[in-house]
Short mmCIF file of N, CA and C and ligand atoms in Angstrom, two decimals:
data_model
loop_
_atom_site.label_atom_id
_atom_site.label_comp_id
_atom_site.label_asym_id
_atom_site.label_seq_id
_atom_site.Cartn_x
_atom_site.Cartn_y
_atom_site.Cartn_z
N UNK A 1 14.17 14.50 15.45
CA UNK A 1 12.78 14.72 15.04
C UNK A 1 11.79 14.05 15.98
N UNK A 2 12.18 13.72 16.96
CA UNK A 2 11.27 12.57 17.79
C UNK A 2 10.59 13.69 19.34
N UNK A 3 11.18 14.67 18.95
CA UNK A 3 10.87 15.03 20.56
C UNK A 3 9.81 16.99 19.70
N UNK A 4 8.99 16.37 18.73
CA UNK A 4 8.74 17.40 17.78
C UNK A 4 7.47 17.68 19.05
N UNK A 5 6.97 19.14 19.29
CA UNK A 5 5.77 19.74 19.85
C UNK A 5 5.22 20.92 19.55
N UNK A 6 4.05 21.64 20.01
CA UNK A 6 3.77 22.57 19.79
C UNK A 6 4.29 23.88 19.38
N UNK A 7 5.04 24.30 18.30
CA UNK A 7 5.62 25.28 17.93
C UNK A 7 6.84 25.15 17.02
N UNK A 8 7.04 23.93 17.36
CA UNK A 8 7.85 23.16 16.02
C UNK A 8 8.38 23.41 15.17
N UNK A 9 9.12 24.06 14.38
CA UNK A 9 8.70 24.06 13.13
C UNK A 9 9.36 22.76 11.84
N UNK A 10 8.50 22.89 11.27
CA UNK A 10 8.40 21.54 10.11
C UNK A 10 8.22 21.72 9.42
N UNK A 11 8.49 20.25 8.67
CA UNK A 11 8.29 20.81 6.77
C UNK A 11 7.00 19.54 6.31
N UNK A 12 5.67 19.88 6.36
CA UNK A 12 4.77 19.15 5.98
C UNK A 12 5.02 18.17 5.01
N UNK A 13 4.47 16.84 5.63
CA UNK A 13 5.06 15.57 4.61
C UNK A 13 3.66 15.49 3.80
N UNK A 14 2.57 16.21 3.36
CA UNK A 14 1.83 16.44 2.63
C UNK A 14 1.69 17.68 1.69
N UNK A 15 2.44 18.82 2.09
CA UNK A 15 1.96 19.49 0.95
C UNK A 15 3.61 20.37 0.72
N UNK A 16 4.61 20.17 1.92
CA UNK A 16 6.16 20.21 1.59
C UNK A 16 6.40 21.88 2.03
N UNK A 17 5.34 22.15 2.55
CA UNK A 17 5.63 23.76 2.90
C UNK A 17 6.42 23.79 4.54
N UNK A 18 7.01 24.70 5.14
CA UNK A 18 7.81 24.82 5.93
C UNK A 18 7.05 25.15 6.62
N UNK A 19 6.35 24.40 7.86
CA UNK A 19 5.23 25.55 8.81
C UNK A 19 5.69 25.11 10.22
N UNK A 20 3.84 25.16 10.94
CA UNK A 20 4.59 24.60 12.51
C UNK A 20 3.49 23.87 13.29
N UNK A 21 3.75 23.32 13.93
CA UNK A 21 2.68 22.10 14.45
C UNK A 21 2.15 22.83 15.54
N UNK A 22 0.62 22.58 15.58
CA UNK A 22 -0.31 23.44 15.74
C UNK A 22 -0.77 22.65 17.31
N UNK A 23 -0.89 21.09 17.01
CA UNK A 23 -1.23 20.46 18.11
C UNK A 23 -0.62 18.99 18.00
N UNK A 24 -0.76 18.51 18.72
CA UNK A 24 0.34 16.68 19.02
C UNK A 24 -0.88 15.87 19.89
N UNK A 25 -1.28 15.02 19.35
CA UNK A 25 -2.40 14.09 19.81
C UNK A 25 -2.09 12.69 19.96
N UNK A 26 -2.13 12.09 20.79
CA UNK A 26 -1.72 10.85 21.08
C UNK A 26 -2.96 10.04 20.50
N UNK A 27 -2.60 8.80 19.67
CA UNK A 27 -3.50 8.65 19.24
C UNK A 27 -3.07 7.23 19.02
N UNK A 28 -4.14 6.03 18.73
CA UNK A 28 -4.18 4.77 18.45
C UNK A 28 -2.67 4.43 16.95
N UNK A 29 -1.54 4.04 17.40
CA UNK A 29 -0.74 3.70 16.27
C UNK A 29 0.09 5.23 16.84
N UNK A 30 0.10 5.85 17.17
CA UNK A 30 1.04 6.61 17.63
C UNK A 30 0.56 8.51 17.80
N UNK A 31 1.19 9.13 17.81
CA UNK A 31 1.24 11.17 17.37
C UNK A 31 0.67 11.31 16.35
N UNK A 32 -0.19 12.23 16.30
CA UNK A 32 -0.65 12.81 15.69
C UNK A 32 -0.27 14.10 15.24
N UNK A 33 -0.18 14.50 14.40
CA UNK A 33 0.66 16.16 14.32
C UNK A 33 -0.21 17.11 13.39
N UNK A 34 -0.93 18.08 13.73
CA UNK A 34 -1.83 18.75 13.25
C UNK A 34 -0.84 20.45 12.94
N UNK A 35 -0.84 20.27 11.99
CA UNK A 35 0.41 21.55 11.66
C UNK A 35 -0.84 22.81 11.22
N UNK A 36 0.22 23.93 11.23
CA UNK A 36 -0.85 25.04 10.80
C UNK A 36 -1.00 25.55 8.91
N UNK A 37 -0.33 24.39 8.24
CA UNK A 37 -1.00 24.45 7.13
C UNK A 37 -2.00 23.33 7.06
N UNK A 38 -2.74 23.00 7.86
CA UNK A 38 -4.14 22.59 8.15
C UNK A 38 -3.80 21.12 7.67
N UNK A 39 -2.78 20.41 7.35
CA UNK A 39 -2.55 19.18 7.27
C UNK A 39 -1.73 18.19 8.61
N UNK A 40 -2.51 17.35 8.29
CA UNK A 40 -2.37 16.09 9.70
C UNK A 40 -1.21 15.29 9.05
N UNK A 41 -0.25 15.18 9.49
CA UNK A 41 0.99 14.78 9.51
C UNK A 41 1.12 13.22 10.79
N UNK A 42 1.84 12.43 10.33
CA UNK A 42 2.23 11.34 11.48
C UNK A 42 4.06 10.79 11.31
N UNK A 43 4.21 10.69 12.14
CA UNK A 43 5.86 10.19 12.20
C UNK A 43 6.11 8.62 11.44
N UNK A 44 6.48 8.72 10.74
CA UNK A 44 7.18 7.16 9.91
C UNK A 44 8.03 6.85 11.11
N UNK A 45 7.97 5.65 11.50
CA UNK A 45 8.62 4.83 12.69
C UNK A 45 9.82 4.52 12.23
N UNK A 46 10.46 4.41 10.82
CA UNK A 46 11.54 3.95 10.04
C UNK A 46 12.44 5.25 9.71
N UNK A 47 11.77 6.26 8.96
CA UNK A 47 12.98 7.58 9.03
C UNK A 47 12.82 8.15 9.74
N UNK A 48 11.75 8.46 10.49
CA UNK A 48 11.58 9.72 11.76
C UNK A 48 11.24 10.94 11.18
N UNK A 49 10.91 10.98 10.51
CA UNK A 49 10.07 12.31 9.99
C UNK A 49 8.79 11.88 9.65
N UNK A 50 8.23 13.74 9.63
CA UNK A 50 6.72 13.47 9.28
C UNK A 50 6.20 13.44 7.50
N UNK A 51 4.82 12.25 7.86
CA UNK A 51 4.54 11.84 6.45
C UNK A 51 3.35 12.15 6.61
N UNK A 52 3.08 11.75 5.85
CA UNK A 52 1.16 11.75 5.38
C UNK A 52 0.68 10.68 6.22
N UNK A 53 -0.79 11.24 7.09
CA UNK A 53 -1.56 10.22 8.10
C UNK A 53 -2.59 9.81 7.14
N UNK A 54 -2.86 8.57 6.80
CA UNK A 54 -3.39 7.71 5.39
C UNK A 54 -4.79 7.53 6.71
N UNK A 55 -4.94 7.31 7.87
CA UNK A 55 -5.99 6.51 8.30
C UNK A 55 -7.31 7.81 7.99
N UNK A 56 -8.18 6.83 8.35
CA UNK A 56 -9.35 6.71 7.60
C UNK A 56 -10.08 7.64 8.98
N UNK A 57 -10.10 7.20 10.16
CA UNK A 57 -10.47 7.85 11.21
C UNK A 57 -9.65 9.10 12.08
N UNK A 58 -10.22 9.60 12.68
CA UNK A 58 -9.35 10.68 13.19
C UNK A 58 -8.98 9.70 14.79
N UNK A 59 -9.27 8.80 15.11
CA UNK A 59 -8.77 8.19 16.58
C UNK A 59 -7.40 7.33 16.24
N UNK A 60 -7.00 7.18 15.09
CA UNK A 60 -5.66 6.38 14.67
C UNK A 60 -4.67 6.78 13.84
N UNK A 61 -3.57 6.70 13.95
CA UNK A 61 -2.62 7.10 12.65
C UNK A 61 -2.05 6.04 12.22
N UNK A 62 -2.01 6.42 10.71
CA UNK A 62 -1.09 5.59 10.04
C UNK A 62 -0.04 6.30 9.32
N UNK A 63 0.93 6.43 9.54
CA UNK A 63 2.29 7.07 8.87
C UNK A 63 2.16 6.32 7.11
N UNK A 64 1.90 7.29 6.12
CA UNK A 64 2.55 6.59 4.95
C UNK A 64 3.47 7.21 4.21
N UNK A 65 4.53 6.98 4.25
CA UNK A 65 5.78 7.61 4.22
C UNK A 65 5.82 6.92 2.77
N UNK A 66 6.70 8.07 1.96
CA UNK A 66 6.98 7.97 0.92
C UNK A 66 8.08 7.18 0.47
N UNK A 67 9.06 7.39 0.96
CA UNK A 67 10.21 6.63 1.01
C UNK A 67 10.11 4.79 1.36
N UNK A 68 9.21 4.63 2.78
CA UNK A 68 8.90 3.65 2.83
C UNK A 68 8.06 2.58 2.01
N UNK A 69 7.02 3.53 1.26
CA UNK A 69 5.68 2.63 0.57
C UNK A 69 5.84 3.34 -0.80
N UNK A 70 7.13 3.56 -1.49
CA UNK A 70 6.46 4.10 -2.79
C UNK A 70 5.39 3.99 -3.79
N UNK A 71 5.09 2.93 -2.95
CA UNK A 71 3.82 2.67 -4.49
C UNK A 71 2.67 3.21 -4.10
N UNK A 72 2.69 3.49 -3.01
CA UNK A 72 1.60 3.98 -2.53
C UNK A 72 1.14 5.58 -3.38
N UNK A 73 2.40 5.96 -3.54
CA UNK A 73 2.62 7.37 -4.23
C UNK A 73 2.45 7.20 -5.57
N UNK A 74 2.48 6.66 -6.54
CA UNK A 74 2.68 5.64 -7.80
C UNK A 74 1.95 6.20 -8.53
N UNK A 75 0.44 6.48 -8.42
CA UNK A 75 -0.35 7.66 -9.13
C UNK A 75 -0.75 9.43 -9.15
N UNK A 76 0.21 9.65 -8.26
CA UNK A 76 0.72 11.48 -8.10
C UNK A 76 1.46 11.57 -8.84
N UNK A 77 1.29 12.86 -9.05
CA UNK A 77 1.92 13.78 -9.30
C UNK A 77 2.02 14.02 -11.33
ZN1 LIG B 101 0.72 20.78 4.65
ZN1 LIG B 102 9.68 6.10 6.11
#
């Protein structure tokens, strides 16, 4: 999962649909992954797949991976 680019295809760590990465942005904290179900995706440094980009700005990512931060998830769903 580490060598993921333009055409990709993936399974969005935000909304779980099977699509394909639209663009790859290098960005403050690491890749950026802009898929074509219009969600911004970032790589968890711990499983290597893509999660939900939590940052606040579009110049940084923050991977918040589910697996890693469950609590973060704690009020979904
Ligand atoms: Zn999505
Ligand atoms: Zn993780």
């Amino acid at each position: 999962m580490n060598d993921l680019e333009v055409g990709s295809s993936v399974k969005c760590g935000i909304c779980g649909r099977e699509t394909k990465v639209q663009f790859v942005t290098e960005r403050e904290g690491g890749k950026a992954f802009d898929l074509d179900c219009m969600h911004r995706n970032a790589l968890c440094p711990n499983c290597g797949v893509l999660v939900r980009d939590d940052s606040e700005t579009i110049q940084k990512v923050e991977p918040l991976c589910r697996t890693c931060s469950p609590e973060a998830f704690e009020d979904e769903d």
